[in-house]
mmCIF file of C-alpha atoms and ligand atoms in Angstrom:
data_model
loop_
_atom_site.group_PDB
_atom_site.id
_atom_site.type_symbol
_atom_site.label_atom_id
_atom_site.label_comp_id
_atom_site.label_asym_id
_atom_site.label_seq_id
_atom_site.Cartn_x
_atom_site.Cartn_y
_atom_site.Cartn_z
ATOM 1 C CA MET A 633 8.486 -10.342 -1.623
ATOM 2 C CA ILE A 634 9.355 -9.648 2.015
ATOM 3 C CA SER A 635 12.879 -10.689 2.973
ATOM 4 C CA THR A 636 15.510 -9.983 5.605
ATOM 5 C CA SER A 637 18.412 -10.581 3.214
ATOM 6 C CA ILE A 638 20.737 -7.587 3.016
ATOM 7 C CA GLU A 639 22.699 -9.299 0.210
ATOM 8 C CA GLU A 640 19.551 -9.639 -1.893
ATOM 9 C CA ALA A 641 18.653 -5.961 -1.301
ATOM 10 C CA ILE A 642 22.140 -4.875 -2.359
ATOM 11 C CA SER A 643 22.041 -7.065 -5.454
ATOM 12 C CA GLN A 644 18.597 -5.737 -6.531
ATOM 13 C CA LEU A 645 19.644 -2.127 -5.992
ATOM 14 C CA LYS A 646 22.853 -2.650 -7.998
ATOM 15 C CA GLN A 647 20.689 -3.892 -10.886
ATOM 16 C CA GLY A 648 18.698 -0.640 -10.816
ATOM 17 C CA ASN A 649 15.639 -2.245 -9.221
ATOM 18 C CA LEU A 650 13.302 -0.892 -6.535
ATOM 19 C CA VAL A 651 13.671 -2.100 -2.938
ATOM 20 C CA ALA A 652 11.629 -0.911 0.030
ATOM 21 C CA ILE A 653 13.991 -0.226 2.926
ATOM 22 C CA PRO A 654 13.346 0.120 6.658
ATOM 23 C CA THR A 655 14.306 3.342 8.402
ATOM 24 C CA GLU A 656 13.628 4.582 11.927
ATOM 25 C CA THR A 657 10.955 6.983 10.570
ATOM 26 C CA VAL A 658 8.954 5.118 7.897
ATOM 27 C CA TYR A 659 9.754 2.609 5.139
ATOM 28 C CA GLY A 660 11.299 4.157 2.014
ATOM 29 C CA LEU A 661 10.978 3.111 -1.633
ATOM 30 C CA ALA A 662 14.619 3.094 -2.677
ATOM 31 C CA ALA A 663 16.597 3.071 -5.911
ATOM 32 C CA ASN A 664 20.044 4.154 -7.114
ATOM 33 C CA ALA A 665 19.960 7.965 -6.828
ATOM 34 C CA LEU A 666 22.573 8.301 -9.606
ATOM 35 C CA ASP A 667 20.616 6.209 -12.145
ATOM 36 C CA GLU A 668 17.866 8.275 -13.808
ATOM 37 C CA LYS A 669 16.011 5.242 -15.070
ATOM 38 C CA ALA A 670 15.883 3.755 -11.570
ATOM 39 C CA VAL A 671 14.766 7.106 -10.137
ATOM 40 C CA ALA A 672 12.027 7.407 -12.771
ATOM 41 C CA SER A 673 10.691 4.006 -11.767
ATOM 42 C CA ILE A 674 10.189 5.264 -8.177
ATOM 43 C CA PHE A 675 7.790 7.943 -9.432
ATOM 44 C CA ALA A 676 5.967 5.369 -11.557
ATOM 45 C CA ALA A 677 5.585 2.782 -8.762
ATOM 46 C CA LYS A 678 4.187 5.375 -6.328
ATOM 47 C CA ASN A 679 2.113 7.184 -8.907
ATOM 48 C CA ARG A 680 3.962 10.261 -7.650
ATOM 49 C CA PRO A 681 3.933 13.502 -9.659
ATOM 50 C CA HIS A 682 7.360 14.474 -10.994
ATOM 51 C CA PHE A 683 7.164 17.892 -9.323
ATOM 52 C CA ASP A 684 7.568 16.266 -5.890
ATOM 53 C CA PRO A 685 11.322 15.798 -5.239
ATOM 54 C CA LEU A 686 12.998 12.846 -3.490
ATOM 55 C CA ILE A 687 15.254 12.573 -0.441
ATOM 56 C CA VAL A 688 18.766 11.212 -1.091
ATOM 57 C CA HIS A 689 19.842 8.772 1.628
ATOM 58 C CA CYS A 690 23.572 8.455 2.409
ATOM 59 C CA SER A 691 25.615 6.351 4.816
ATOM 60 C CA SER A 692 27.382 9.317 6.465
ATOM 61 C CA LEU A 693 27.839 13.072 6.521
ATOM 62 C CA ASN A 694 31.088 12.567 4.569
ATOM 63 C CA GLU A 695 29.199 10.865 1.777
ATOM 64 C CA VAL A 696 26.672 13.729 1.646
ATOM 65 C CA GLU A 697 29.579 16.064 0.904
ATOM 66 C CA ASN A 698 30.184 14.235 -2.387
ATOM 67 C CA TYR A 699 26.799 15.528 -3.584
ATOM 68 C CA ALA A 700 26.265 18.852 -1.751
ATOM 69 C CA SER A 701 28.117 21.958 -2.916
ATOM 70 C CA GLU A 702 27.646 23.909 0.336
ATOM 71 C CA PHE A 703 26.921 23.032 3.955
ATOM 72 C CA PRO A 704 25.964 26.145 5.994
ATOM 73 C CA ALA A 705 27.559 25.888 9.475
ATOM 74 C CA PRO A 706 24.334 25.652 11.563
ATOM 75 C CA LEU A 707 23.009 22.881 9.295
ATOM 76 C CA ARG A 708 26.305 21.050 9.527
ATOM 77 C CA LYS A 709 26.141 21.287 13.297
ATOM 78 C CA LEU A 710 22.626 19.846 13.225
ATOM 79 C CA ALA A 711 23.709 17.007 10.961
ATOM 80 C CA GLU A 712 26.744 16.230 13.124
ATOM 81 C CA ASN A 713 24.515 16.017 16.200
ATOM 82 C CA LEU A 714 21.440 14.323 14.777
ATOM 83 C CA TRP A 715 22.696 11.955 12.030
ATOM 84 C CA PRO A 716 22.053 9.120 11.717
ATOM 85 C CA GLY A 717 18.510 10.167 12.627
ATOM 86 C CA PRO A 718 15.133 11.601 11.608
ATOM 87 C CA LEU A 719 16.545 14.826 10.116
ATOM 88 C CA THR A 720 16.579 15.816 6.428
ATOM 89 C CA VAL A 721 18.702 18.763 5.307
ATOM 90 C CA LEU A 722 18.176 20.757 2.093
ATOM 91 C CA LEU A 723 21.548 21.704 0.591
ATOM 92 C CA PRO A 724 22.671 23.189 -2.743
ATOM 93 C CA LYS A 725 23.426 20.194 -4.968
ATOM 94 C CA LYS A 726 26.370 19.321 -7.136
ATOM 95 C CA ASN A 727 25.802 18.354 -10.784
ATOM 96 C CA ASN A 728 26.116 14.642 -10.010
ATOM 97 C CA ILE A 729 22.543 14.770 -8.605
ATOM 98 C CA SER A 730 20.055 14.867 -11.459
ATOM 99 C CA ASP A 731 17.206 17.384 -11.740
ATOM 100 C CA LEU A 732 14.818 14.444 -11.770
ATOM 101 C CA VAL A 733 15.674 13.755 -8.114
ATOM 102 C CA THR A 734 15.155 17.385 -7.029
ATOM 103 C CA ALA A 735 12.276 18.192 -9.425
ATOM 104 C CA GLY A 736 14.425 20.891 -10.982
ATOM 105 C CA SER A 737 15.391 22.571 -7.706
ATOM 106 C CA SER A 738 19.017 23.628 -7.133
ATOM 107 C CA ARG A 739 18.709 22.202 -3.618
ATOM 108 C CA CYS A 740 18.651 18.506 -2.784
ATOM 109 C CA ALA A 741 17.263 16.853 0.366
ATOM 110 C CA PHE A 742 19.789 14.623 2.202
ATOM 111 C CA ARG A 743 19.397 12.260 5.132
ATOM 112 C CA VAL A 744 21.444 9.622 6.953
ATOM 113 C CA PRO A 745 18.794 7.232 8.307
ATOM 114 C CA ASN A 746 19.200 5.387 11.579
ATOM 115 C CA HIS A 747 18.431 1.740 10.936
ATOM 116 C CA PRO A 748 21.115 -0.965 11.192
ATOM 117 C CA LEU A 749 20.017 -2.946 8.074
ATOM 118 C CA THR A 750 19.687 0.099 5.866
ATOM 119 C CA LEU A 751 22.949 1.623 7.088
ATOM 120 C CA GLU A 752 24.659 -1.629 6.177
ATOM 121 C CA VAL A 753 23.080 -1.559 2.714
ATOM 122 C CA LEU A 754 24.102 2.085 2.213
ATOM 123 C CA LYS A 755 27.681 1.379 3.307
ATOM 124 C CA SER A 756 27.966 -1.507 0.867
ATOM 125 C CA LEU A 757 26.688 0.384 -2.168
ATOM 126 C CA PRO A 758 28.836 2.652 -4.360
ATOM 127 C CA PHE A 759 25.898 5.093 -4.719
ATOM 128 C CA PRO A 760 23.315 6.815 -2.456
ATOM 129 C CA LEU A 761 19.626 5.863 -2.459
ATOM 130 C CA ALA A 762 16.780 8.125 -3.542
ATOM 131 C CA ALA A 763 13.746 7.183 -1.486
ATOM 132 C CA PRO A 764 10.347 8.667 -0.779
ATOM 133 C CA SER A 765 8.051 7.026 1.751
ATOM 134 C CA ALA A 766 6.929 3.654 0.357
ATOM 135 C CA ASN A 767 3.199 4.387 0.010
ATOM 136 C CA PRO A 768 0.995 5.279 -2.951
ATOM 137 C CA PHE A 769 1.127 9.080 -3.397
ATOM 138 C CA GLY A 770 -0.976 10.929 -0.820
ATOM 139 C CA TYR A 771 -1.669 7.900 1.397
ATOM 140 C CA VAL A 772 -0.424 7.229 4.938
ATOM 141 C CA SER A 773 3.287 6.284 5.180
ATOM 142 C CA PRO A 774 4.162 2.623 5.935
ATOM 143 C CA THR A 775 5.706 1.659 9.267
ATOM 144 C CA THR A 776 5.951 -2.108 8.708
ATOM 145 C CA ALA A 777 7.146 -4.326 5.848
ATOM 146 C CA GLU A 778 3.577 -5.683 5.513
ATOM 147 C CA HIS A 779 2.177 -2.170 4.977
ATOM 148 C CA VAL A 780 4.496 -1.824 1.970
ATOM 149 C CA GLU A 781 3.898 -5.320 0.623
ATOM 150 C CA ASN A 782 0.105 -4.900 0.773
ATOM 151 C CA GLN A 783 0.098 -1.719 -1.324
ATOM 152 C CA LEU A 784 3.217 -1.815 -3.507
ATOM 153 C CA GLY A 785 4.292 -5.471 -3.431
ATOM 154 C CA GLU A 786 3.486 -6.005 -7.106
ATOM 155 C CA ALA A 787 5.452 -2.979 -8.272
ATOM 156 C CA ILE A 788 8.764 -3.616 -6.487
ATOM 157 C CA SER A 789 11.489 -6.268 -6.341
ATOM 158 C CA MET A 790 11.550 -6.744 -2.589
ATOM 159 C CA VAL A 791 10.801 -5.312 0.830
ATOM 160 C CA LEU A 792 13.745 -5.499 3.222
ATOM 161 C CA ASP A 793 12.076 -6.324 6.537
ATOM 162 C CA GLY A 794 13.630 -4.412 9.425
ATOM 163 C CA GLY A 795 10.663 -4.679 11.784
ATOM 164 C CA PRO A 796 8.301 -1.881 12.812
ATOM 165 C CA CYS A 797 9.728 1.657 12.557
ATOM 166 C CA SER A 798 10.806 2.956 15.954
ATOM 167 C CA VAL A 799 9.983 6.653 15.403
ATOM 168 C CA GLY A 800 6.974 6.230 13.120
ATOM 169 C CA LEU A 801 6.846 9.815 11.762
ATOM 170 C CA GLU A 802 8.759 11.073 8.719
ATOM 171 C CA SER A 803 11.957 13.077 9.181
ATOM 172 C CA THR A 804 11.963 16.767 10.045
ATOM 173 C CA ILE A 805 13.092 18.782 6.984
ATOM 174 C CA VAL A 806 15.294 21.842 7.504
ATOM 175 C CA GLY A 807 17.196 24.266 5.280
ATOM 176 C CA TRP A 808 18.949 27.610 5.324
ATOM 177 C CA GLU A 809 17.534 30.781 3.765
ATOM 178 C CA ASN A 810 19.328 33.615 5.570
ATOM 179 C CA GLY A 811 18.256 31.694 8.668
ATOM 180 C CA LEU A 812 17.144 28.284 9.848
ATOM 181 C CA VAL A 813 13.878 27.172 8.207
ATOM 182 C CA ILE A 814 11.741 24.115 9.034
ATOM 183 C CA TYR A 815 9.808 22.826 6.013
ATOM 184 C CA ARG A 816 8.274 19.738 7.568
ATOM 185 C CA LEU A 817 7.677 18.863 11.213
ATOM 186 C CA GLY A 818 8.767 15.317 11.975
ATOM 187 C CA GLY A 819 10.756 12.907 14.100
ATOM 188 C CA CYS A 820 13.167 15.580 15.436
ATOM 189 C CA THR A 821 11.314 18.130 17.557
ATOM 190 C CA THR A 822 11.662 21.870 16.920
ATOM 191 C CA GLU A 823 12.935 22.227 20.500
ATOM 192 C CA GLU A 824 15.715 19.693 19.809
ATOM 193 C CA ILE A 825 16.637 21.351 16.523
ATOM 194 C CA GLU A 826 16.929 24.805 18.007
ATOM 195 C CA LYS A 827 19.125 23.472 20.797
ATOM 196 C CA MET A 828 21.402 21.456 18.503
ATOM 197 C CA ALA A 829 21.792 24.104 15.783
ATOM 198 C CA GLY A 830 22.811 26.760 18.268
ATOM 199 C CA VAL A 831 20.650 29.322 16.425
ATOM 200 C CA LYS A 832 16.993 30.310 16.623
ATOM 201 C CA ILE A 833 14.562 28.899 14.072
ATOM 202 C CA SER A 834 13.739 31.841 11.837
ATOM 203 C CA ARG A 835 10.715 30.373 10.070
ATOM 204 C CA VAL A 836 8.460 27.316 10.106
ATOM 205 C CA GLN A 837 6.980 26.983 6.644
ATOM 206 C CA THR A 838 5.193 23.664 6.455
ATOM 207 C CA SER A 839 2.391 24.481 4.059
ATOM 208 C CA SER A 840 2.660 25.041 0.349
ATOM 209 C CA SER A 841 0.171 25.120 -2.484
ATOM 210 C CA LYS A 842 3.168 25.386 -4.824
ATOM 211 C CA PRO A 843 4.469 21.838 -4.541
ATOM 212 C CA ALA A 844 7.778 22.452 -6.294
ATOM 213 C CA ALA A 845 8.615 24.516 -3.243
ATOM 214 C CA PRO A 846 10.002 22.643 -0.277
ATOM 215 C CA GLY A 847 7.622 20.591 1.718
ATOM 216 C CA MET A 848 4.143 19.664 1.516
ATOM 217 C CA LEU A 849 0.670 19.645 0.175
ATOM 218 C CA ASP A 850 -2.047 20.558 2.662
ATOM 219 C CA SER A 851 -3.915 17.362 1.951
ATOM 220 C CA HIS A 852 -1.565 14.415 2.405
ATOM 221 C CA TYR A 853 -0.911 11.418 4.667
ATOM 222 C CA ALA A 854 -4.597 10.678 4.214
ATOM 223 C CA PRO A 855 -6.531 7.477 4.818
ATOM 224 C CA LYS A 856 -9.535 6.827 2.562
ATOM 225 C CA LYS A 857 -11.914 7.558 5.427
ATOM 226 C CA LYS A 858 -12.649 11.151 6.381
ATOM 227 C CA VAL A 859 -10.688 12.282 9.448
ATOM 228 C CA VAL A 860 -12.181 14.826 11.863
ATOM 229 C CA MET A 861 -10.044 16.383 14.577
ATOM 230 C CA VAL A 862 -11.590 16.804 17.995
ATOM 231 C CA GLU A 863 -10.423 19.192 20.694
ATOM 232 C CA ASP A 864 -13.159 18.452 23.188
ATOM 233 C CA TRP A 865 -14.800 15.021 23.326
ATOM 234 C CA ASN A 866 -17.717 16.355 25.388
ATOM 235 C CA THR A 867 -19.391 17.427 22.174
ATOM 236 C CA THR A 868 -18.992 13.973 20.603
ATOM 237 C CA HIS A 869 -21.138 10.987 21.504
ATOM 238 C CA CYS A 870 -19.940 7.491 20.939
ATOM 239 C CA ASP A 871 -21.433 6.124 17.749
ATOM 240 C CA CYS A 872 -20.651 2.550 16.713
ATOM 241 C CA ASN A 873 -20.579 3.600 13.042
ATOM 242 C CA GLN A 874 -17.580 5.842 13.728
ATOM 243 C CA GLY A 875 -13.951 5.200 14.635
ATOM 244 C CA TYR A 876 -12.028 7.000 17.367
ATOM 245 C CA LEU A 877 -8.340 7.723 17.802
ATOM 246 C CA PHE A 878 -7.689 8.519 21.448
ATOM 247 C CA PHE A 879 -4.610 9.602 23.384
ATOM 248 C CA GLY A 880 -4.328 9.002 27.130
ATOM 249 C CA SER A 881 -7.348 8.364 29.316
ATOM 250 C CA GLN A 882 -10.423 7.524 27.293
ATOM 251 C CA PRO A 883 -13.393 9.929 27.370
ATOM 252 C CA PHE A 884 -16.002 7.189 26.751
ATOM 253 C CA GLU A 885 -16.446 3.528 25.882
ATOM 254 C CA ALA A 886 -16.182 3.171 22.116
ATOM 255 C CA TYR A 887 -16.786 0.228 19.795
ATOM 256 C CA HIS A 888 -14.204 0.977 17.084
ATOM 257 C CA PHE A 889 -11.185 2.740 18.491
ATOM 258 C CA ARG A 890 -7.427 2.817 18.942
ATOM 259 C CA ASN A 891 -5.501 4.541 21.719
ATOM 260 C CA LEU A 892 -2.180 6.074 20.603
ATOM 261 C CA SER A 893 -0.871 5.717 24.145
ATOM 262 C CA GLU A 894 -2.961 4.919 27.197
ATOM 263 C CA ASP A 895 -0.205 6.385 29.389
ATOM 264 C CA GLY A 896 -0.103 9.591 27.357
ATOM 265 C CA ASN A 897 3.419 8.797 26.110
ATOM 266 C CA ILE A 898 4.072 10.951 23.059
ATOM 267 C CA VAL A 899 6.935 8.805 21.702
ATOM 268 C CA GLU A 900 4.708 5.731 21.759
ATOM 269 C CA ALA A 901 1.909 7.760 20.133
ATOM 270 C CA ALA A 902 4.154 8.749 17.208
ATOM 271 C CA ALA A 903 5.263 5.154 16.674
ATOM 272 C CA GLN A 904 1.627 3.922 16.577
ATOM 273 C CA LEU A 905 -0.004 6.727 14.563
ATOM 274 C CA PHE A 906 0.234 5.462 10.975
ATOM 275 C CA LYS A 907 -0.419 1.826 11.877
ATOM 276 C CA PHE A 908 -3.610 2.815 13.723
ATOM 277 C CA LEU A 909 -4.784 5.101 10.901
ATOM 278 C CA ARG A 910 -4.392 2.176 8.487
ATOM 279 C CA GLU A 911 -6.246 -0.190 10.838
ATOM 280 C CA LEU A 912 -9.111 2.254 11.379
ATOM 281 C CA ASP A 913 -9.272 2.802 7.619
ATOM 282 C CA GLU A 914 -10.096 -0.913 7.166
ATOM 283 C CA LEU A 915 -12.920 -1.001 9.741
ATOM 284 C CA PRO A 916 -16.632 -0.716 8.852
ATOM 285 C CA ILE A 917 -16.885 2.905 10.010
ATOM 286 C CA GLU A 918 -17.876 6.162 8.307
ATOM 287 C CA MET A 919 -15.334 8.565 9.771
ATOM 288 C CA ILE A 920 -12.308 8.686 12.046
ATOM 289 C CA TYR A 921 -12.525 11.133 14.968
ATOM 290 C CA ALA A 922 -8.977 11.935 16.133
ATOM 291 C CA GLN A 923 -7.908 13.725 19.264
ATOM 292 C CA TRP A 924 -5.765 16.872 19.116
ATOM 293 C CA LEU A 925 -2.536 16.301 21.030
ATOM 294 C CA PRO A 926 -0.722 18.877 23.162
ATOM 295 C CA GLU A 927 1.143 21.225 20.753
ATOM 296 C CA ALA A 928 4.684 20.537 21.989
ATOM 297 C CA GLY A 929 7.534 18.261 20.952
ATOM 298 C CA LEU A 930 6.399 15.314 18.820
ATOM 299 C CA GLY A 931 2.777 16.338 19.498
ATOM 300 C CA ARG A 932 3.223 19.155 16.968
ATOM 301 C CA ALA A 933 4.274 16.733 14.216
ATOM 302 C CA ILE A 934 1.460 14.276 15.054
ATOM 303 C CA ASN A 935 -1.118 17.108 14.929
ATOM 304 C CA ASP A 936 0.385 18.216 11.611
ATOM 305 C CA ARG A 937 -0.139 14.751 10.097
ATOM 306 C CA LEU A 938 -3.686 14.455 11.456
ATOM 307 C CA LYS A 939 -4.507 17.949 10.165
ATOM 308 C CA ARG A 940 -3.299 16.990 6.685
ATOM 309 C CA ALA A 941 -5.203 13.712 6.852
ATOM 310 C CA SER A 942 -8.367 15.732 7.653
ATOM 311 C CA ALA A 943 -7.826 18.410 4.977
HETATM 312 O O1 LIG B 50 11.521 10.103 7.013
HETATM 313 C C1 LIG B 50 11.553 10.390 5.830
HETATM 314 O O2 LIG B 50 11.891 11.504 5.425
HETATM 315 C C2 LIG B 50 11.145 9.304 4.827
HETATM 316 C C3 LIG B 50 12.200 8.194 4.882
HETATM 317 C C4 LIG B 50 11.950 7.131 3.850
HETATM 318 O O3 LIG B 50 13.476 8.760 4.751
HETATM 319 N N1 LIG B 50 11.025 9.848 3.517
HETATM 320 C C5 LIG B 50 10.009 10.659 3.137
HETATM 321 O O4 LIG B 50 10.037 11.014 1.803
HETATM 322 O O5 LIG B 50 9.131 11.021 3.891
HETATM 323 P P1 LIG B 50 8.798 11.678 1.060
HETATM 324 O O6 LIG B 50 9.228 11.757 -0.344
HETATM 325 O O7 LIG B 50 7.567 10.947 1.349
HETATM 326 O O8 LIG B 50 8.737 13.128 1.654
HETATM 327 C C6 LIG B 50 9.810 13.997 1.381
HETATM 328 C C7 LIG B 50 9.370 15.421 1.378
HETATM 329 C C8 LIG B 50 8.391 15.735 0.257
HETATM 330 O O9 LIG B 50 7.344 16.534 0.798
HETATM 331 C C9 LIG B 50 9.230 16.543 -0.735
HETATM 332 O O10 LIG B 50 8.453 17.529 -1.359
HETATM 333 C C10 LIG B 50 10.300 17.147 0.154
HETATM 334 O O11 LIG B 50 10.544 16.183 1.125
HETATM 335 N N2 LIG B 50 11.554 17.337 -0.602
HETATM 336 C C11 LIG B 50 12.366 16.401 -1.087
HETATM 337 N N3 LIG B 50 13.371 16.947 -1.797
HETATM 338 C C12 LIG B 50 13.193 18.275 -1.741
HETATM 339 C C13 LIG B 50 13.880 19.385 -2.306
HETATM 340 N N4 LIG B 50 14.970 19.244 -3.066
HETATM 341 N N5 LIG B 50 13.403 20.613 -2.050
HETATM 342 C C14 LIG B 50 12.296 20.765 -1.299
HETATM 343 N N6 LIG B 50 11.580 19.767 -0.758
HETATM 344 C C15 LIG B 50 12.012 18.530 -0.969
HETATM 345 MG MG1 LIG B 51 5.673 10.628 1.678
#
């Protein structure tokens, strides 16, 4: 059921039920982070393996401190500057966060999301919300309430409709291991993070075949159709059995295509990416040919998602 009722969302969450919530990045599949039964039902609804830990969403930095045992100064500075926003911080957890949430890790992922409805829900609840992206495991993240309803509607109590997500890419995940580490590229750019933290990024480690480690599987965020990344369209002819994902001025007339941003606006491109991948996935095409974007700012995170979709 899609609804805009904050009261209903709060009531469902208090009963230990699953509610999809809007955030500025993507929709999350939320439940009481302090209730193990509720947390277990998130894994079941998504068909998500238990080795893949969940992000704990809080209403403020102060609330995060109830659950984190340490907050290294550069990470705190980042959180102070970028929360609420598309930043997730890995911090050593207190015992009140169960191992089920962190998949056994001593660190927990925390985020204060920037969406008015969800912030209101979080402020009204006496507990934080564990929430992964609200898609079946491995598939593209949802950026509208309808995306969630179409795939998970049967498995959850309600979808709180907060409109299309403004950022459209998942949060950037950072942590501290004798230096600032980025584990997932996302809605906050590396340039922004370096500036706000006041220290250099010591490592970007966004690939892992050992999924209990922070971050991500190489093949993820994937539509059902095969995705092929293209650096130079000159080698590709338009074929009406294929789909094309362009950015900026179009190299040729195509039959099945989407343009992430005709003006070459990277913020608009990020906001459209997952919606367009889903739409192309539904078309009668064999493959999706996607353009490489300039490797800077949000372009890096978009390329990362397309690369994983093509893996
Ligand atoms: O923007 C976002 O981050 C969205 C919205 C809903 O907040 N959430 C999201 O969650 O993308 P999810 O579960 O789809 O991706 C979270 C990533 C996973 O790759 C997971 O492995 C990693 O964060 N992660 C979560 N907790 C972790 C932990 N304790 N240690 C290492 N990695 C962790
Ligand atoms: Mg996800």
